[in-house]
Backbone as CSV, one residue per row, in Angstrom:
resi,resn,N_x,N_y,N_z,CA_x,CA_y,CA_z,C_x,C_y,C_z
1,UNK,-3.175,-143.468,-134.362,-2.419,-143.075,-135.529,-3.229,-143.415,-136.773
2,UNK,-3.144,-142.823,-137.674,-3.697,-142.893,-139.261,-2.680,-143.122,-140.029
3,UNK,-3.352,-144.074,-140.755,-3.158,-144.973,-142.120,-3.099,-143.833,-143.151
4,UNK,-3.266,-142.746,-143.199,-2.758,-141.321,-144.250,-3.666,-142.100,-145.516
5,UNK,-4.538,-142.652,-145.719,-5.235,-143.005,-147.048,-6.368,-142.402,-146.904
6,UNK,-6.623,-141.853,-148.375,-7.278,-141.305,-148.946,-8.828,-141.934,-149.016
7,UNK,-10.181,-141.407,-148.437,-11.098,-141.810,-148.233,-12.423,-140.871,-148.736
8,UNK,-13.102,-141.519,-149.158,-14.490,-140.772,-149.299,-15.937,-141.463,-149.049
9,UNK,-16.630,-140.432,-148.041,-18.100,-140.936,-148.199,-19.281,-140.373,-148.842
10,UNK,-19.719,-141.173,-149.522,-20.579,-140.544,-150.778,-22.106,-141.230,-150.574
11,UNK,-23.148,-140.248,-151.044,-24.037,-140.417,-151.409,-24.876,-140.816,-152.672
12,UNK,-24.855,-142.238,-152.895,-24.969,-142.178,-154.469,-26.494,-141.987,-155.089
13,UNK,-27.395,-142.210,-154.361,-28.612,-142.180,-154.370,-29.023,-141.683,-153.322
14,UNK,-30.438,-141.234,-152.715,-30.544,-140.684,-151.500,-30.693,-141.675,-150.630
15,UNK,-30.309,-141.417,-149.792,-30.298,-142.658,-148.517,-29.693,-144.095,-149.096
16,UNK,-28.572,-143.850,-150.082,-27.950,-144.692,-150.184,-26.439,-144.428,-150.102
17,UNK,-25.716,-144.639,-149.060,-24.740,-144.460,-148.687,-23.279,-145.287,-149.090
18,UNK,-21.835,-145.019,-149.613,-20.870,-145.956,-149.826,-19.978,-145.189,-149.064
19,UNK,-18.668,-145.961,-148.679,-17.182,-145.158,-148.604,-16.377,-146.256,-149.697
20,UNK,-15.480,-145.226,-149.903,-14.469,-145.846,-150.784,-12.951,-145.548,-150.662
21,UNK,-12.726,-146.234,-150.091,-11.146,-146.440,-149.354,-10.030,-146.462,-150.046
22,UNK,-9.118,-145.876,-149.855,-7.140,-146.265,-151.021,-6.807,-147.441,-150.847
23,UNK,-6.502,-148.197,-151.686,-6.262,-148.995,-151.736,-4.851,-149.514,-150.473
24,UNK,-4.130,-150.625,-149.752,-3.180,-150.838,-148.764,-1.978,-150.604,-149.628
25,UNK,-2.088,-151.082,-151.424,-1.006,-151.164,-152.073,-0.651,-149.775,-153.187
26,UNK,-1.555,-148.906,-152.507,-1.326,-147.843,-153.519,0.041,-147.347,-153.277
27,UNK,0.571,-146.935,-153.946,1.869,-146.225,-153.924,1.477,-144.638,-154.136
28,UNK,0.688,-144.003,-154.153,0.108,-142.666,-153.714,1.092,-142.076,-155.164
29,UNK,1.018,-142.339,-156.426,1.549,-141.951,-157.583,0.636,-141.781,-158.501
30,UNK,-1.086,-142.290,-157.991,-2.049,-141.986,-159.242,-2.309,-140.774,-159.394
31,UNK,-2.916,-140.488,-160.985,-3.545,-139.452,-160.907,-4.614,-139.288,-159.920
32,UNK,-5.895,-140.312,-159.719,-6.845,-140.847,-159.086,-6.597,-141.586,-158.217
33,UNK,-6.863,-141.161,-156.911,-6.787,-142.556,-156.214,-7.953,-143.070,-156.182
34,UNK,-9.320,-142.770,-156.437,-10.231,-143.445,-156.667,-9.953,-145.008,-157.548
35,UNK,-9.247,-144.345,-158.427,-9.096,-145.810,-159.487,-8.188,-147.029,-158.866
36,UNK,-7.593,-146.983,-157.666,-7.005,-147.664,-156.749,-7.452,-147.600,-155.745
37,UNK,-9.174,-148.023,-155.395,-9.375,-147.951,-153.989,-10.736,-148.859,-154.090
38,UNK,-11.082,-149.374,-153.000,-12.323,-150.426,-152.916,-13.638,-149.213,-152.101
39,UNK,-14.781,-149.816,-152.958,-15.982,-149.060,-151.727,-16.678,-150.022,-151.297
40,UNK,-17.371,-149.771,-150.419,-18.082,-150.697,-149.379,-19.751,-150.038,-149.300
41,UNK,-20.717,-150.849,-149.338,-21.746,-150.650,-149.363,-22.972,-151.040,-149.608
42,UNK,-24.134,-151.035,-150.013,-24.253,-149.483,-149.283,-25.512,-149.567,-147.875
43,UNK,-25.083,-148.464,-147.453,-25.290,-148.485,-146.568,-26.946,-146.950,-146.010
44,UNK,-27.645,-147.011,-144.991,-28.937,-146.346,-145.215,-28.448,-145.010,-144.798
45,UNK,-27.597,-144.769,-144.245,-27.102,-143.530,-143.771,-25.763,-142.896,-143.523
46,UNK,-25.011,-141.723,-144.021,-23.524,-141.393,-143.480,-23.026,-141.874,-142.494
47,UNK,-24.179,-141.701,-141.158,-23.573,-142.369,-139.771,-22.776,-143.811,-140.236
48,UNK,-24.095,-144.655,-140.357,-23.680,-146.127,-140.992,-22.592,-146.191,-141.492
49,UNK,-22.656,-145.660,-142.818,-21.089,-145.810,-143.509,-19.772,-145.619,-142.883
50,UNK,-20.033,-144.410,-141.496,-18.857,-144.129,-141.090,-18.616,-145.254,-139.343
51,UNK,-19.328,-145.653,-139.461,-19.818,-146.433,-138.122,-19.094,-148.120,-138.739
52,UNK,-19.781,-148.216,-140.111,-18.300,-149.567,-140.757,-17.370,-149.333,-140.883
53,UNK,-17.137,-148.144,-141.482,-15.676,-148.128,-142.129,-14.574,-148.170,-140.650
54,UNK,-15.319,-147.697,-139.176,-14.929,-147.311,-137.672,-14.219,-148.923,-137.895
55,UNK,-15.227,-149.754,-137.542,-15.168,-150.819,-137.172,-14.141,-152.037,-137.806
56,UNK,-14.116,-151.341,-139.493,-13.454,-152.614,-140.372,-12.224,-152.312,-141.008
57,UNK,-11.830,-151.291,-140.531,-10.840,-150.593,-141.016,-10.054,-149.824,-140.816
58,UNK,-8.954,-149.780,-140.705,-7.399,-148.444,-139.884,-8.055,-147.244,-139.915
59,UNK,-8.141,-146.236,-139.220,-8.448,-144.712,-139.689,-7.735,-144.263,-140.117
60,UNK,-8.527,-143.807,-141.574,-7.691,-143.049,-142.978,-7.035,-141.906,-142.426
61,UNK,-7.937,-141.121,-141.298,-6.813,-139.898,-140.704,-7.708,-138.728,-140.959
62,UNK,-9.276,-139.057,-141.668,-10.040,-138.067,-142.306,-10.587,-138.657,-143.576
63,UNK,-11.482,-137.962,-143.478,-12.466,-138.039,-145.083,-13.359,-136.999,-146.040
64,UNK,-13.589,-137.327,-146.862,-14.175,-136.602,-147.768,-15.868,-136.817,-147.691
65,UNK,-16.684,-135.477,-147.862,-18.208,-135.906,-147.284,-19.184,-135.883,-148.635
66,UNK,-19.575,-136.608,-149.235,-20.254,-135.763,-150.385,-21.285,-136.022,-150.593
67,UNK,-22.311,-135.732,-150.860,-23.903,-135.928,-151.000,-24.617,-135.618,-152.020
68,UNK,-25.580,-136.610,-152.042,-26.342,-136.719,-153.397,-26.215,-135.562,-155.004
69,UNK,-26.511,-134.782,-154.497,-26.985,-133.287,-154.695,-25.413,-132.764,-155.814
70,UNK,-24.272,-132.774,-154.831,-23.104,-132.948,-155.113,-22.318,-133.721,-156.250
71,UNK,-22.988,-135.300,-155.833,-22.429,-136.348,-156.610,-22.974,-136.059,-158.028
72,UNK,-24.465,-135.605,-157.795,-24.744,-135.834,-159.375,-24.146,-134.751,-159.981
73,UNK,-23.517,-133.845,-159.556,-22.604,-132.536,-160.539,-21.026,-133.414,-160.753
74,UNK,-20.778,-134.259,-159.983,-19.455,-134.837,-159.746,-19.120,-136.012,-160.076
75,UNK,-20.389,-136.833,-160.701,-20.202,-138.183,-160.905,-19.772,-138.647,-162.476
76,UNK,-18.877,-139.733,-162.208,-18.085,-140.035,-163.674,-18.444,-141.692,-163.488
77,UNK,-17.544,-142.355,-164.099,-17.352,-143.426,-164.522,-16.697,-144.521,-163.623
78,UNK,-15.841,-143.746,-162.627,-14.751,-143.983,-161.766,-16.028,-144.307,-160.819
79,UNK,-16.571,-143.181,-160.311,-17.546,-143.702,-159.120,-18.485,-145.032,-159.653
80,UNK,-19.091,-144.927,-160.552,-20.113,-145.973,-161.326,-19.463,-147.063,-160.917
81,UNK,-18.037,-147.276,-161.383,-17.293,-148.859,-160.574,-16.780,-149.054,-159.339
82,UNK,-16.989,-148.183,-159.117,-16.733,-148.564,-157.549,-18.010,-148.460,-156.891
83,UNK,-19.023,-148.200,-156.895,-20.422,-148.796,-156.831,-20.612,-149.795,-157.092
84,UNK,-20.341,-150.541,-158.389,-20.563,-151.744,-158.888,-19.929,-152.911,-158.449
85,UNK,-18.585,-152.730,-157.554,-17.459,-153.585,-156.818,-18.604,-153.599,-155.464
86,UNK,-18.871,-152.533,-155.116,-19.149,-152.629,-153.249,-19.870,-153.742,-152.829
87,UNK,-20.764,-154.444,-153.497,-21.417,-155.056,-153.158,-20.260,-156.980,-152.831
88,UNK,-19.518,-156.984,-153.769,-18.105,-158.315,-153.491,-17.706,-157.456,-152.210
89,UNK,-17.299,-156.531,-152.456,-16.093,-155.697,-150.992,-16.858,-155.890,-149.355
90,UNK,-18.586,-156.342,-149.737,-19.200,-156.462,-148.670,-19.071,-157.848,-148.129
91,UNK,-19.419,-159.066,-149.187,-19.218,-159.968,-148.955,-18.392,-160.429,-147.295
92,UNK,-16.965,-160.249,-147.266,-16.416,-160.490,-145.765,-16.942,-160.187,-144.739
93,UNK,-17.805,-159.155,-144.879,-18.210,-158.670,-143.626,-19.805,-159.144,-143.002
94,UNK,-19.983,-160.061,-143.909,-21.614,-160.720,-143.719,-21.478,-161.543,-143.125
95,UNK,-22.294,-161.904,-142.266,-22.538,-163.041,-140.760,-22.964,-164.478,-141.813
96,UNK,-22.099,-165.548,-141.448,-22.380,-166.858,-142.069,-23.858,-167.408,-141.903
97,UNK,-24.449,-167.903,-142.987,-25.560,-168.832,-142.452,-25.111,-169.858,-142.046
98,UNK,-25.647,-170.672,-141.184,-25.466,-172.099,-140.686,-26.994,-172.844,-141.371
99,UNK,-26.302,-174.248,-141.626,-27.025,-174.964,-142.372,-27.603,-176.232,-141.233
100,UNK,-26.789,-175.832,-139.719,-26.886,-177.306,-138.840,-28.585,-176.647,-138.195
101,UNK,-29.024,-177.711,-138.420,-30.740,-178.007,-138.210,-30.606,-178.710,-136.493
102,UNK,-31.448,-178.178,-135.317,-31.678,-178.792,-134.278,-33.265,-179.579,-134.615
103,UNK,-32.762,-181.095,-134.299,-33.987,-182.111,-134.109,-34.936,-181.588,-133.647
């Protein structure tokens, strides 16, 4: 079953890959749901992006595909911050260092 949220995977640079997810608390009343949603990233390839989002997250039910080429006819202000978030939104999903030293 799908989580019915609104998803996109984008190309913001070449071979630089994000998705950017609806938010759990959206109430689906924005104009944008971009402006209520976290991205994650980035990542070296579409596969990738869609290979995390598999793994860390409900399936939205479907997504939106968009690429470089695309973005730069399509890109605003909205995407710029949610680029600029992805990198905190990654944070959870990074493997801990350990600091314990073997003698």
């Amino acid at each position: 079953m799908s989580s019915g949220k609104e998803c996109m995977i984008f190309e913001n640079q070449p071979a630089e890959w994000y998705y950017a997810l609806e938010s759990d608390f959206s109430d689906g009343d924005e104009w944008d749901w971009r402006e209520d949603a976290s991205a994650y990233g980035p990542f070296p390839s579409y596969e990738a992006a869609c290979d995390h989002l598999s793994a860390h997250h409900s399936n939205p039910g479907g997504h939106t595909m968009v690429d470089f080429a695309d973005l730069e006819r399509e890109r605003d202000k909205v995407i710029d911050q949610l680029v600029a978030g992805a990198a905190d939104n990654m944070k959870p999903f990074r493997r801990p260092t350990s600091s314990y030293r073997m003698w």
